[in-house]
Each structure stands twice: as C-alpha cells, then as structure tokens.
Amino acid sequence: MSIRTDAPTRREQILKEAARLFAERGFHGVGVDEIGAAVGISGPGLYRHFPGKDAMLAELLVGISGQLLTGAKRRLADADGSAPSAVLDSLIEGHIDFALDDRPLITLHDRELDRLRDSDRKLVRQLQRQYVELWVAVVREVYPSLTEPTARSAVHSVFGLLNSTPHLGRRGSLPGRAATSELLHRMARGAFGAAGGA
C-alpha cells in the first residue's frame, strides 16, 4: 500500500483513536467522550463526523477490508508481466504492512465483528472472500501442484500467521519494523513452500 505523506483528516484521526481504544478496552468499554478527548474535541463534537460508535466500528472494519482488497488489486496491476513469485512477494509485503501498522484493527476484527449490523458484516465477509481469491490464484501460479481448496487453506493459514502481530508483544518490544517484516515474510513464504511441497 502506498505511504501517505499528507496529514490525516479529523475523521481519520477519530477512527485511528477509536480503533486503538476499542482494541484496548473493548467496544462497550469506551465512550464517545473518551474518543473525543483522544483527538481534542468534545464527545458530542464527534457526532458532526459520525452518528455514533456503531458507525465508527462499521467504517473501521468495512474500510480495512476494502483497503486490503484495493491494495491487492493495485499490486497485481503494478506487477503485470512480473513472475508469479514476485507477485506473491508483493502481496505478502502489502499484508505485512497492514499487520504491522494496523494492529488494533486486527484485534478489533477478532473481537467485535459480530457487533456489526448484518449488512455490514456481510459486506466485510464479501470483501474478505474477494481478497482471499486474489491470493489463491497467485499462490496456485507459484505452486501449481496445489489444489484450489489446499491453496485456500494455505492462504488462510498464512493470514493467521501474519495477523498474529497483536500477540507479538508491545510495539516497543518487537525487534524493529524492518526485522519483523523480514521475519514475517520468510515465514509466509516458508508456509506456502511447505504447502506446495517445496
């Protein structure tokens, strides 16, 4: 995913702080006043940006699923003509960026997805399925011996590995972003290689 150089909007600041607080204390453990205080506005001032906490949660979870899918499609387009192995490396790099930079959203997804309205939850699942299928197609190009169900299982397993970052300890206790990214990349490729019999 591309790295932004412009300052985040107020709405983005609210979402970032809401994600952090929801991940730390749970959706019901955080009030709008606390979210507002974290970004320097009153709790009621949040209602100029969102109708309530439910809307923030929906935008966070639907939003990140959409961003992952869009980012993967962009990487596939940018890699047009590249070797399948390089395309897979690019997908892995994109997911690692998410896993390291958006750790609260991983926790939030695990704990709070069921709190979404049915329509929002279905949209998250739909976006996630499309994301998985992009990976499955690339993985099968790199490892043609894999059946589609096995490739799909391997993709979900690698996501589990990469999305374990919230359990790696506090941000300061990791060996550094570059080293952690490299480690996760080697482990992901190793897992795909094992699934493909390499």
C-alpha atoms as an extended CHARMM CRD file, in Angstrom:
* protein
*
       198  EXT
         1         1  MET       CA              0.0000000000        0.0000000000        0.0000000000  PROA      1               0.0000000000
         2         2  SER       CA              1.1980000000        3.4940000000       -0.6970000000  PROA      2               0.0000000000
         3         3  ILE       CA              2.5260000000        5.5510000000        2.1610000000  PROA      3               0.0000000000
         4         4  ARG       CA              0.6380000000        8.7680000000        2.7330000000  PROA      4               0.0000000000
         5         5  THR       CA              2.6060000000       11.9640000000        3.1880000000  PROA      5               0.0000000000
         6         6  ASP       CA             -0.3390000000       14.3000000000        3.8310000000  PROA      6               0.0000000000
         7         7  ALA       CA             -1.7240000000       14.8530000000        7.3200000000  PROA      7               0.0000000000
         8         8  PRO       CA             -4.6770000000       12.6880000000        8.3400000000  PROA      8               0.0000000000
         9         9  THR       CA             -8.0940000000       14.3150000000        8.3260000000  PROA      9               0.0000000000
        10        10  ARG       CA            -10.0140000000       14.8350000000       11.5560000000  PROA      10              0.0000000000
        11        11  ARG       CA            -12.2630000000       11.9140000000       10.5740000000  PROA      11              0.0000000000
        12        12  GLU       CA             -9.2140000000        9.6640000000       10.0860000000  PROA      12              0.0000000000
        13        13  GLN       CA             -7.8010000000       10.7870000000       13.4440000000  PROA      13              0.0000000000
        14        14  ILE       CA            -11.0800000000        9.8720000000       15.1310000000  PROA      14              0.0000000000
        15        15  LEU       CA            -11.1100000000        6.4400000000       13.5040000000  PROA      15              0.0000000000
        16        16  LYS       CA             -7.4960000000        5.7680000000       14.4560000000  PROA      16              0.0000000000
        17        17  GLU       CA             -8.0780000000        6.6410000000       18.0970000000  PROA      17              0.0000000000
        18        18  ALA       CA            -11.3870000000        4.7670000000       18.1770000000  PROA      18              0.0000000000
        19        19  ALA       CA             -9.6410000000        1.6500000000       16.8300000000  PROA      19              0.0000000000
        20        20  ARG       CA             -6.9050000000        1.9300000000       19.4560000000  PROA      20              0.0000000000
        21        21  LEU       CA             -9.3280000000        2.4440000000       22.3310000000  PROA      21              0.0000000000
        22        22  PHE       CA            -11.7780000000       -0.2530000000       21.1750000000  PROA      22              0.0000000000
        23        23  ALA       CA             -8.8760000000       -2.7100000000       20.8380000000  PROA      23              0.0000000000
        24        24  GLU       CA             -7.5160000000       -1.8470000000       24.2900000000  PROA      24              0.0000000000
        25        25  ARG       CA            -10.7780000000       -1.7990000000       26.2590000000  PROA      25              0.0000000000
        26        26  GLY       CA            -13.4690000000       -3.3300000000       24.0660000000  PROA      26              0.0000000000
        27        27  PHE       CA            -16.2320000000       -1.6180000000       22.1410000000  PROA      27              0.0000000000
        28        28  HSD       CA            -18.5230000000       -1.2700000000       25.1750000000  PROA      28              0.0000000000
        29        29  GLY       CA            -15.6570000000       -0.1840000000       27.4270000000  PROA      29              0.0000000000
        30        30  VAL       CA            -15.1470000000        3.0930000000       25.5560000000  PROA      30              0.0000000000
        31        31  GLY       CA            -17.4300000000        6.1200000000       25.4590000000  PROA      31              0.0000000000
        32        32  VAL       CA            -17.6660000000        8.8610000000       22.8600000000  PROA      32              0.0000000000
        33        33  ASP       CA            -16.2640000000       11.3470000000       25.3830000000  PROA      33              0.0000000000
        34        34  GLU       CA            -13.0410000000        9.3200000000       25.6240000000  PROA      34              0.0000000000
        35        35  ILE       CA            -12.6960000000        9.1020000000       21.8580000000  PROA      35              0.0000000000
        36        36  GLY       CA            -13.3080000000       12.8320000000       21.5870000000  PROA      36              0.0000000000
        37        37  ALA       CA            -10.7390000000       13.5910000000       24.2820000000  PROA      37              0.0000000000
        38        38  ALA       CA             -8.1580000000       11.4900000000       22.4240000000  PROA      38              0.0000000000
        39        39  VAL       CA             -8.4540000000       13.7710000000       19.3770000000  PROA      39              0.0000000000
        40        40  GLY       CA             -9.0340000000       17.0220000000       21.2380000000  PROA      40              0.0000000000
        41        41  ILE       CA            -12.7510000000       17.5550000000       20.6910000000  PROA      41              0.0000000000
        42        42  SER       CA            -15.8190000000       17.0950000000       22.8650000000  PROA      42              0.0000000000
        43        43  GLY       CA            -17.7020000000       13.8140000000       22.7950000000  PROA      43              0.0000000000
        44        44  PRO       CA            -20.7720000000       15.4800000000       21.2700000000  PROA      44              0.0000000000
        45        45  GLY       CA            -18.4550000000       17.0340000000       18.6760000000  PROA      45              0.0000000000
        46        46  LEU       CA            -17.8890000000       13.5320000000       17.3040000000  PROA      46              0.0000000000
        47        47  TYR       CA            -21.4700000000       13.4880000000       16.0720000000  PROA      47              0.0000000000
        48        48  ARG       CA            -20.5220000000       16.0020000000       13.3890000000  PROA      48              0.0000000000
        49        49  HSD       CA            -18.3790000000       13.2260000000       11.8910000000  PROA      49              0.0000000000
        50        50  PHE       CA            -20.1930000000       10.0020000000       12.8620000000  PROA      50              0.0000000000
        51        51  PRO       CA            -23.7340000000        9.2310000000       14.0260000000  PROA      51              0.0000000000
        52        52  GLY       CA            -22.3280000000        7.0640000000       16.8260000000  PROA      52              0.0000000000
        53        53  LYS       CA            -19.8650000000        4.3690000000       17.8950000000  PROA      53              0.0000000000
        54        54  ASP       CA            -21.5930000000        1.7260000000       15.7670000000  PROA      54              0.0000000000
        55        55  ALA       CA            -20.8860000000        3.7750000000       12.6540000000  PROA      55              0.0000000000
        56        56  MET       CA            -17.2190000000        4.1330000000       13.6390000000  PROA      56              0.0000000000
        57        57  LEU       CA            -16.8820000000        0.3840000000       14.1260000000  PROA      57              0.0000000000
        58        58  ALA       CA            -18.5460000000       -0.3300000000       10.7810000000  PROA      58              0.0000000000
        59        59  GLU       CA            -16.3330000000        2.1470000000        8.9500000000  PROA      59              0.0000000000
        60        60  LEU       CA            -13.2190000000        0.7000000000       10.5630000000  PROA      60              0.0000000000
        61        61  LEU       CA            -13.9690000000       -2.9320000000        9.7260000000  PROA      61              0.0000000000
        62        62  VAL       CA            -15.5740000000       -2.4440000000        6.3210000000  PROA      62              0.0000000000
        63        63  GLY       CA            -12.9340000000        0.1570000000        5.4930000000  PROA      63              0.0000000000
        64        64  ILE       CA             -9.8940000000       -2.0000000000        6.2200000000  PROA      64              0.0000000000
        65        65  SER       CA            -11.3580000000       -4.9450000000        4.2960000000  PROA      65              0.0000000000
        66        66  GLY       CA            -11.9060000000       -2.6670000000        1.3200000000  PROA      66              0.0000000000
        67        67  GLN       CA             -8.4290000000       -1.1660000000        1.6110000000  PROA      67              0.0000000000
        68        68  LEU       CA             -6.7850000000       -4.5870000000        1.6620000000  PROA      68              0.0000000000
        69        69  LEU       CA             -8.6860000000       -5.6580000000       -1.4510000000  PROA      69              0.0000000000
        70        70  THR       CA             -7.9600000000       -2.3910000000       -3.2860000000  PROA      70              0.0000000000
        71        71  GLY       CA             -4.2950000000       -2.5700000000       -2.3240000000  PROA      71              0.0000000000
        72        72  ALA       CA             -4.0020000000       -6.1660000000       -3.5440000000  PROA      72              0.0000000000
        73        73  LYS       CA             -5.6430000000       -5.2900000000       -6.8730000000  PROA      73              0.0000000000
        74        74  ARG       CA             -3.2440000000       -2.3610000000       -7.2630000000  PROA      74              0.0000000000
        75        75  ARG       CA             -0.2600000000       -4.6040000000       -6.5620000000  PROA      75              0.0000000000
        76        76  LEU       CA             -1.4810000000       -7.1220000000       -9.1350000000  PROA      76              0.0000000000
        77        77  ALA       CA             -1.9130000000       -4.3600000000      -11.7200000000  PROA      77              0.0000000000
        78        78  ASP       CA              1.5220000000       -2.8910000000      -10.9520000000  PROA      78              0.0000000000
        79        79  ALA       CA              3.1130000000       -6.3470000000      -11.2440000000  PROA      79              0.0000000000
        80        80  ASP       CA              1.5740000000       -7.0890000000      -14.6410000000  PROA      80              0.0000000000
        81        81  GLY       CA              4.0950000000       -9.2310000000      -16.5240000000  PROA      81              0.0000000000
        82        82  SER       CA              6.1670000000       -9.9900000000      -13.4220000000  PROA      82              0.0000000000
        83        83  ALA       CA              6.9960000000      -13.5250000000      -12.3740000000  PROA      83              0.0000000000
        84        84  PRO       CA              4.2560000000      -15.0720000000      -10.2040000000  PROA      84              0.0000000000
        85        85  SER       CA              6.7500000000      -15.4340000000       -7.3590000000  PROA      85              0.0000000000
        86        86  ALA       CA              7.3860000000      -11.6640000000       -7.3960000000  PROA      86              0.0000000000
        87        87  VAL       CA              3.6410000000      -11.0140000000       -7.4020000000  PROA      87              0.0000000000
        88        88  LEU       CA              3.2210000000      -13.2580000000       -4.3500000000  PROA      88              0.0000000000
        89        89  ASP       CA              6.0690000000      -11.4290000000       -2.6130000000  PROA      89              0.0000000000
        90        90  SER       CA              4.3000000000       -8.1270000000       -3.3180000000  PROA      90              0.0000000000
        91        91  LEU       CA              1.0140000000       -9.4020000000       -1.8570000000  PROA      91              0.0000000000
        92        92  ILE       CA              2.8280000000      -10.6380000000        1.2330000000  PROA      92              0.0000000000
        93        93  GLU       CA              4.5570000000       -7.2700000000        1.6550000000  PROA      93              0.0000000000
        94        94  GLY       CA              1.2330000000       -5.4550000000        1.4460000000  PROA      94              0.0000000000
        95        95  HSD       CA             -0.3780000000       -7.6650000000        4.0590000000  PROA      95              0.0000000000
        96        96  ILE       CA              2.6370000000       -7.3430000000        6.3490000000  PROA      96              0.0000000000
        97        97  ASP       CA              2.3410000000       -3.5500000000        6.1250000000  PROA      97              0.0000000000
        98        98  PHE       CA             -1.2510000000       -3.8870000000        7.3310000000  PROA      98              0.0000000000
        99        99  ALA       CA             -0.3340000000       -6.3990000000       10.0530000000  PROA      99              0.0000000000
       100       100  LEU       CA              2.3820000000       -4.1510000000       11.4650000000  PROA      100             0.0000000000
       101       101  ASP       CA              0.7470000000       -0.7500000000       11.0010000000  PROA      101             0.0000000000
       102       102  ASP       CA             -2.8740000000       -1.5660000000       11.8550000000  PROA      102             0.0000000000
       103       103  ARG       CA             -2.5470000000       -3.9870000000       14.7550000000  PROA      103             0.0000000000
       104       104  PRO       CA             -5.5660000000       -2.5500000000       16.6300000000  PROA      104             0.0000000000
       105       105  LEU       CA             -7.7920000000       -3.3170000000       13.6350000000  PROA      105             0.0000000000
       106       106  ILE       CA             -6.7920000000       -6.9900000000       13.7630000000  PROA      106             0.0000000000
       107       107  THR       CA             -7.8000000000       -7.1410000000       17.4300000000  PROA      107             0.0000000000
       108       108  LEU       CA            -10.9830000000       -5.2370000000       16.6620000000  PROA      108             0.0000000000
       109       109  HSD       CA            -11.9290000000       -7.6230000000       13.8650000000  PROA      109             0.0000000000
       110       110  ASP       CA            -11.3610000000      -10.6670000000       16.0760000000  PROA      110             0.0000000000
       111       111  ARG       CA            -13.3930000000       -9.3030000000       18.9860000000  PROA      111             0.0000000000
       112       112  GLU       CA            -16.0580000000       -7.0430000000       17.5470000000  PROA      112             0.0000000000
       113       113  LEU       CA            -17.0490000000       -8.2530000000       14.0490000000  PROA      113             0.0000000000
       114       114  ASP       CA            -20.2470000000       -9.7950000000       15.4340000000  PROA      114             0.0000000000
       115       115  ARG       CA            -21.3460000000       -6.3720000000       16.7100000000  PROA      115             0.0000000000
       116       116  LEU       CA            -21.7930000000       -5.0700000000       13.1600000000  PROA      116             0.0000000000
       117       117  ARG       CA            -25.2080000000       -4.9270000000       11.5430000000  PROA      117             0.0000000000
       118       118  ASP       CA            -25.8520000000       -7.9600000000        9.3350000000  PROA      118             0.0000000000
       119       119  SER       CA            -25.4550000000       -5.9330000000        6.1500000000  PROA      119             0.0000000000
       120       120  ASP       CA            -22.0720000000       -4.5320000000        7.2380000000  PROA      120             0.0000000000
       121       121  ARG       CA            -20.8500000000       -7.9170000000        8.4490000000  PROA      121             0.0000000000
       122       122  LYS       CA            -21.8540000000       -9.4990000000        5.1200000000  PROA      122             0.0000000000
       123       123  LEU       CA            -20.0050000000       -6.7630000000        3.2550000000  PROA      123             0.0000000000
       124       124  VAL       CA            -16.8490000000       -7.3860000000        5.3100000000  PROA      124             0.0000000000
       125       125  ARG       CA            -17.0770000000      -11.1110000000        4.5400000000  PROA      125             0.0000000000
       126       126  GLN       CA            -17.6680000000      -10.4490000000        0.8410000000  PROA      126             0.0000000000
       127       127  LEU       CA            -14.6230000000       -8.1680000000        0.6080000000  PROA      127             0.0000000000
       128       128  GLN       CA            -12.5180000000      -10.6820000000        2.5130000000  PROA      128             0.0000000000
       129       129  ARG       CA            -13.5560000000      -13.5330000000        0.2060000000  PROA      129             0.0000000000
       130       130  GLN       CA            -12.5410000000      -11.4940000000       -2.8410000000  PROA      130             0.0000000000
       131       131  TYR       CA             -9.1990000000      -10.7190000000       -1.1930000000  PROA      131             0.0000000000
       132       132  VAL       CA             -8.5820000000      -14.3880000000       -0.4420000000  PROA      132             0.0000000000
       133       133  GLU       CA             -9.4440000000      -15.4210000000       -4.0030000000  PROA      133             0.0000000000
       134       134  LEU       CA             -6.8580000000      -12.9950000000       -5.4280000000  PROA      134             0.0000000000
       135       135  TRP       CA             -4.2430000000      -14.6620000000       -3.2560000000  PROA      135             0.0000000000
       136       136  VAL       CA             -5.4110000000      -18.1730000000       -4.1310000000  PROA      136             0.0000000000
       137       137  ALA       CA             -4.9740000000      -17.5070000000       -7.8600000000  PROA      137             0.0000000000
       138       138  VAL       CA             -1.4200000000      -16.1960000000       -7.3600000000  PROA      138             0.0000000000
       139       139  VAL       CA             -0.4230000000      -18.9690000000       -4.9450000000  PROA      139             0.0000000000
       140       140  ARG       CA             -1.5850000000      -21.5920000000       -7.4710000000  PROA      140             0.0000000000
       141       141  GLU       CA              0.5370000000      -19.9460000000      -10.1660000000  PROA      141             0.0000000000
       142       142  VAL       CA              3.5920000000      -20.1960000000       -7.9250000000  PROA      142             0.0000000000
       143       143  TYR       CA              2.7390000000      -23.6950000000       -6.6610000000  PROA      143             0.0000000000
       144       144  PRO       CA              0.7440000000      -25.3710000000       -9.4710000000  PROA      144             0.0000000000
       145       145  SER       CA              0.5770000000      -28.6990000000       -7.6280000000  PROA      145             0.0000000000
       146       146  LEU       CA             -1.7790000000      -27.1660000000       -5.0490000000  PROA      146             0.0000000000
       147       147  THR       CA             -5.4720000000      -27.8470000000       -5.4630000000  PROA      147             0.0000000000
       148       148  GLU       CA             -7.7800000000      -24.8790000000       -5.0350000000  PROA      148             0.0000000000
       149       149  PRO       CA             -9.0520000000      -25.9710000000       -1.5810000000  PROA      149             0.0000000000
       150       150  THR       CA             -5.4940000000      -26.5980000000       -0.3680000000  PROA      150             0.0000000000
       151       151  ALA       CA             -4.3070000000      -23.2410000000       -1.7000000000  PROA      151             0.0000000000
       152       152  ARG       CA             -7.2370000000      -21.5240000000        0.0300000000  PROA      152             0.0000000000
       153       153  SER       CA             -6.3940000000      -23.2680000000        3.3110000000  PROA      153             0.0000000000
       154       154  ALA       CA             -2.7620000000      -22.2190000000        2.9170000000  PROA      154             0.0000000000
       155       155  VAL       CA             -3.7750000000      -18.5940000000        2.3090000000  PROA      155             0.0000000000
       156       156  HSD       CA             -5.9750000000      -18.5520000000        5.4170000000  PROA      156             0.0000000000
       157       157  SER       CA             -3.1470000000      -20.1410000000        7.4300000000  PROA      157             0.0000000000
       158       158  VAL       CA             -0.6650000000      -17.5030000000        6.2680000000  PROA      158             0.0000000000
       159       159  PHE       CA             -3.1560000000      -14.7700000000        7.1440000000  PROA      159             0.0000000000
       160       160  GLY       CA             -3.3630000000      -16.2910000000       10.6230000000  PROA      160             0.0000000000
       161       161  LEU       CA              0.4060000000      -16.1670000000       10.8930000000  PROA      161             0.0000000000
       162       162  LEU       CA              0.6980000000      -12.5810000000        9.6410000000  PROA      162             0.0000000000
       163       163  ASN       CA             -2.2780000000      -11.3840000000       11.6720000000  PROA      163             0.0000000000
       164       164  SER       CA             -0.6820000000      -12.6700000000       14.8730000000  PROA      164             0.0000000000
       165       165  THR       CA              1.1360000000       -9.3390000000       15.2780000000  PROA      165             0.0000000000
       166       166  PRO       CA             -1.1130000000       -8.0930000000       18.1260000000  PROA      166             0.0000000000
       167       167  HSD       CA              0.1930000000      -11.0740000000       20.1370000000  PROA      167             0.0000000000
       168       168  LEU       CA              3.8850000000      -10.3790000000       19.4970000000  PROA      168             0.0000000000
       169       169  GLY       CA              4.1310000000       -8.0250000000       22.4590000000  PROA      169             0.0000000000
       170       170  ARG       CA              4.0340000000       -4.2840000000       22.7790000000  PROA      170             0.0000000000
       171       171  ARG       CA              5.2240000000       -2.2900000000       19.7800000000  PROA      171             0.0000000000
       172       172  GLY       CA              8.4840000000       -1.3410000000       21.5270000000  PROA      172             0.0000000000
       173       173  SER       CA              9.2830000000       -4.9610000000       22.3770000000  PROA      173             0.0000000000
       174       174  LEU       CA              9.4900000000       -6.0940000000       18.7330000000  PROA      174             0.0000000000
       175       175  PRO       CA             12.9400000000       -6.3820000000       17.1030000000  PROA      175             0.0000000000
       176       176  GLY       CA             12.2220000000       -3.4000000000       14.8480000000  PROA      176             0.0000000000
       177       177  ARG       CA              9.8470000000       -2.9410000000       11.9590000000  PROA      177             0.0000000000
       178       178  ALA       CA             12.2540000000       -3.9540000000        9.1860000000  PROA      178             0.0000000000
       179       179  ALA       CA             13.4470000000       -7.0700000000       11.0120000000  PROA      179             0.0000000000
       180       180  THR       CA              9.9080000000       -8.0940000000       11.9570000000  PROA      180             0.0000000000
       181       181  SER       CA              8.7240000000       -7.5320000000        8.3930000000  PROA      181             0.0000000000
       182       182  GLU       CA             11.5530000000       -9.6510000000        7.0130000000  PROA      182             0.0000000000
       183       183  LEU       CA             10.8710000000      -12.4250000000        9.5240000000  PROA      183             0.0000000000
       184       184  LEU       CA              7.1550000000      -12.4990000000        8.7210000000  PROA      184             0.0000000000
       185       185  HSD       CA              7.9070000000      -12.5430000000        5.0010000000  PROA      185             0.0000000000
       186       186  ARG       CA             10.2740000000      -15.5220000000        5.3290000000  PROA      186             0.0000000000
       187       187  MET       CA              7.7450000000      -17.3690000000        7.4580000000  PROA      187             0.0000000000
       188       188  ALA       CA              4.9130000000      -16.7020000000        4.9890000000  PROA      188             0.0000000000
       189       189  ARG       CA              6.9710000000      -17.9230000000        2.0300000000  PROA      189             0.0000000000
       190       190  GLY       CA              8.1010000000      -20.9050000000        4.0810000000  PROA      190             0.0000000000
       191       191  ALA       CA              4.4900000000      -21.8100000000        4.8640000000  PROA      191             0.0000000000
       192       192  PHE       CA              3.4680000000      -21.5880000000        1.1950000000  PROA      192             0.0000000000
       193       193  GLY       CA              6.5280000000      -23.5850000000        0.2220000000  PROA      193             0.0000000000
       194       194  ALA       CA              5.6450000000      -26.3010000000        2.7330000000  PROA      194             0.0000000000
       195       195  ALA       CA              2.0720000000      -26.4230000000        1.4340000000  PROA      195             0.0000000000
       196       196  GLY       CA              3.3620000000      -26.6810000000       -2.1260000000  PROA      196             0.0000000000
       197       197  GLY       CA              5.8090000000      -29.4350000000       -1.2640000000  PROA      197             0.0000000000
       198       198  ALA       CA              8.8840000000      -27.2920000000       -1.8270000000  PROA      198             0.0000000000
